[in-house]
Amino acid sequence: QVQLVESGGDFVQAGGSLRLSCTASGSIVNISAMGWYRQAPGKQRELVATITPGGTTNYADSVKGRYTISRNNAINTVYLQMNSLKPEDSAVYYCNAEVWVVTPLRRLEVWGQGTLVTVSS
């Protein structure tokens, strides 16, 4: 019914940059907050950044000053620009969205399948 598809994960050297994209598709009435989470092997999934439709953002302390989340509401897409990457940033990054659908009208939390980011030292 609703899908989130991430792209942009890759191998990158420490200090490098990467840009992730996530696009929502399906029978969507409206998308509220969107965000990025990450999960490294053996660790809990953690919040990286979120953004509201109006552009209000919040970031995990570990990525403040290095990551920037943004969105294009016209195409239901959220981005994550990652700069000054560190090996500890390596993880599967998951896109998340709060989505309103109409079968019946209800609010869903939807997750993408993830995109792998590997930062080498």
Short mmCIF file of C-alpha atoms in Angstrom, two decimals:
data_model
loop_
_atom_site.label_atom_id
_atom_site.label_comp_id
_atom_site.label_asym_id
_atom_site.label_seq_id
_atom_site.Cartn_x
_atom_site.Cartn_y
_atom_site.Cartn_z
CA GLN A 1 0.00 0.00 0.00
CA VAL A 2 2.73 2.43 1.01
CA GLN A 3 6.41 1.92 0.41
CA LEU A 4 9.57 3.76 1.33
CA VAL A 5 12.61 3.16 -0.83
CA GLU A 6 16.04 4.34 0.25
CA SER A 7 19.07 4.86 -1.93
CA GLY A 8 22.56 6.28 -1.68
CA GLY A 9 24.26 3.92 0.73
CA ASP A 10 27.81 3.12 -0.26
CA PHE A 11 31.38 2.65 0.85
CA VAL A 12 33.12 5.86 1.80
CA GLN A 13 36.39 6.80 3.45
CA ALA A 14 36.49 8.50 6.81
CA GLY A 15 36.05 12.23 6.37
CA GLY A 16 34.04 11.75 3.22
CA SER A 17 30.44 12.56 2.42
CA LEU A 18 27.37 10.68 1.33
CA ARG A 19 23.81 11.66 0.50
CA LEU A 20 20.89 9.34 1.19
CA SER A 21 17.47 9.65 -0.38
CA CYS A 22 14.14 8.12 0.54
CA THR A 23 10.97 8.36 -1.49
CA ALA A 24 7.49 7.35 -0.38
CA SER A 25 4.99 5.96 -2.85
CA GLY A 26 1.50 4.49 -2.79
CA SER A 27 -1.95 5.63 -1.74
CA ILE A 28 -0.78 8.49 0.43
CA VAL A 29 -2.97 11.33 1.60
CA ASN A 30 -0.32 13.13 3.58
CA ILE A 31 3.08 12.55 5.11
CA SER A 32 3.80 14.03 8.50
CA ALA A 33 7.22 13.62 10.06
CA MET A 34 9.98 11.84 8.20
CA GLY A 35 13.25 10.67 9.58
CA TRP A 36 16.32 8.54 9.43
CA TYR A 37 17.39 5.83 11.84
CA ARG A 38 20.38 3.56 11.80
CA GLN A 39 21.34 0.21 13.18
CA ALA A 40 24.83 -1.20 13.47
CA PRO A 41 25.46 -4.92 13.99
CA GLY A 42 24.73 -5.97 17.54
CA LYS A 43 23.28 -2.59 18.48
CA GLN A 44 19.84 -1.11 18.91
CA ARG A 45 18.29 0.94 16.17
CA GLU A 46 18.81 4.61 16.96
CA LEU A 47 17.36 7.86 15.77
CA VAL A 48 19.60 9.91 13.52
CA ALA A 49 17.44 12.83 12.44
CA THR A 50 13.82 13.82 11.92
CA ILE A 51 12.07 16.59 10.04
CA THR A 52 8.52 17.91 10.10
CA PRO A 53 6.58 19.08 7.04
CA GLY A 54 7.38 22.64 8.07
CA GLY A 55 11.09 21.98 8.23
CA THR A 56 11.69 21.64 11.96
CA THR A 57 14.58 19.27 12.51
CA ASN A 58 16.20 17.38 15.32
CA TYR A 59 19.39 15.36 15.37
CA ALA A 60 21.12 12.83 17.49
CA ASP A 61 23.97 14.42 19.40
CA SER A 62 26.44 12.16 17.63
CA VAL A 63 25.65 13.64 14.21
CA LYS A 64 24.94 17.28 15.00
CA GLY A 65 27.01 19.58 12.86
CA ARG A 66 27.83 16.82 10.39
CA TYR A 67 24.46 15.64 9.06
CA THR A 68 21.67 17.62 7.47
CA ILE A 69 18.16 16.31 6.93
CA SER A 70 15.90 17.91 4.36
CA ARG A 71 12.75 17.07 2.44
CA ASN A 72 10.92 17.79 -0.78
CA ASN A 73 7.24 17.51 0.02
CA ALA A 74 6.21 17.73 -3.64
CA ILE A 75 7.82 14.38 -4.38
CA ASN A 76 7.50 12.77 -0.94
CA THR A 77 11.23 12.54 -0.53
CA VAL A 78 13.54 13.01 2.43
CA TYR A 79 17.30 13.36 2.21
CA LEU A 80 20.18 12.92 4.57
CA GLN A 81 23.41 14.69 3.74
CA MET A 82 26.23 13.14 5.73
CA ASN A 83 29.57 14.91 5.97
CA SER A 84 32.76 14.27 7.90
CA LEU A 85 31.84 10.62 8.16
CA LYS A 86 33.41 8.47 10.83
CA PRO A 87 33.78 4.69 11.03
CA GLU A 88 31.26 4.67 13.88
CA ASP A 89 28.67 6.02 11.44
CA SER A 90 28.71 2.67 9.65
CA ALA A 91 25.26 1.11 9.82
CA VAL A 92 22.16 0.23 7.89
CA TYR A 93 20.23 3.46 7.56
CA TYR A 94 16.45 3.22 7.57
CA CYS A 95 13.95 5.77 6.38
CA ASN A 96 10.83 6.31 8.44
CA ALA A 97 7.64 8.23 7.74
CA GLU A 98 4.32 8.91 9.42
CA VAL A 99 1.83 8.50 6.60
CA TRP A 100 -1.90 9.10 6.31
CA VAL A 101 -3.75 6.67 4.04
CA VAL A 102 -7.43 6.32 3.08
CA THR A 103 -8.26 2.62 3.13
CA PRO A 104 -9.72 3.59 5.62
CA LEU A 105 -8.34 6.93 6.67
CA ARG A 106 -5.66 6.21 9.21
CA ARG A 107 -2.11 7.03 10.22
CA LEU A 108 0.65 4.53 9.64
CA GLU A 109 4.30 4.39 10.54
CA VAL A 110 6.21 3.06 7.55
CA TRP A 111 9.80 1.90 7.30
CA GLY A 112 12.06 1.43 4.34
CA GLN A 113 14.15 -1.68 3.87
CA GLY A 114 17.39 0.11 4.62
CA THR A 115 20.53 1.15 2.81
CA LEU A 116 24.00 0.18 3.96
CA VAL A 117 26.59 2.82 4.76
CA THR A 118 30.13 1.66 5.37
CA VAL A 119 32.81 4.12 6.46
CA SER A 120 36.37 2.90 6.32
CA SER A 121 39.20 4.26 8.43
#
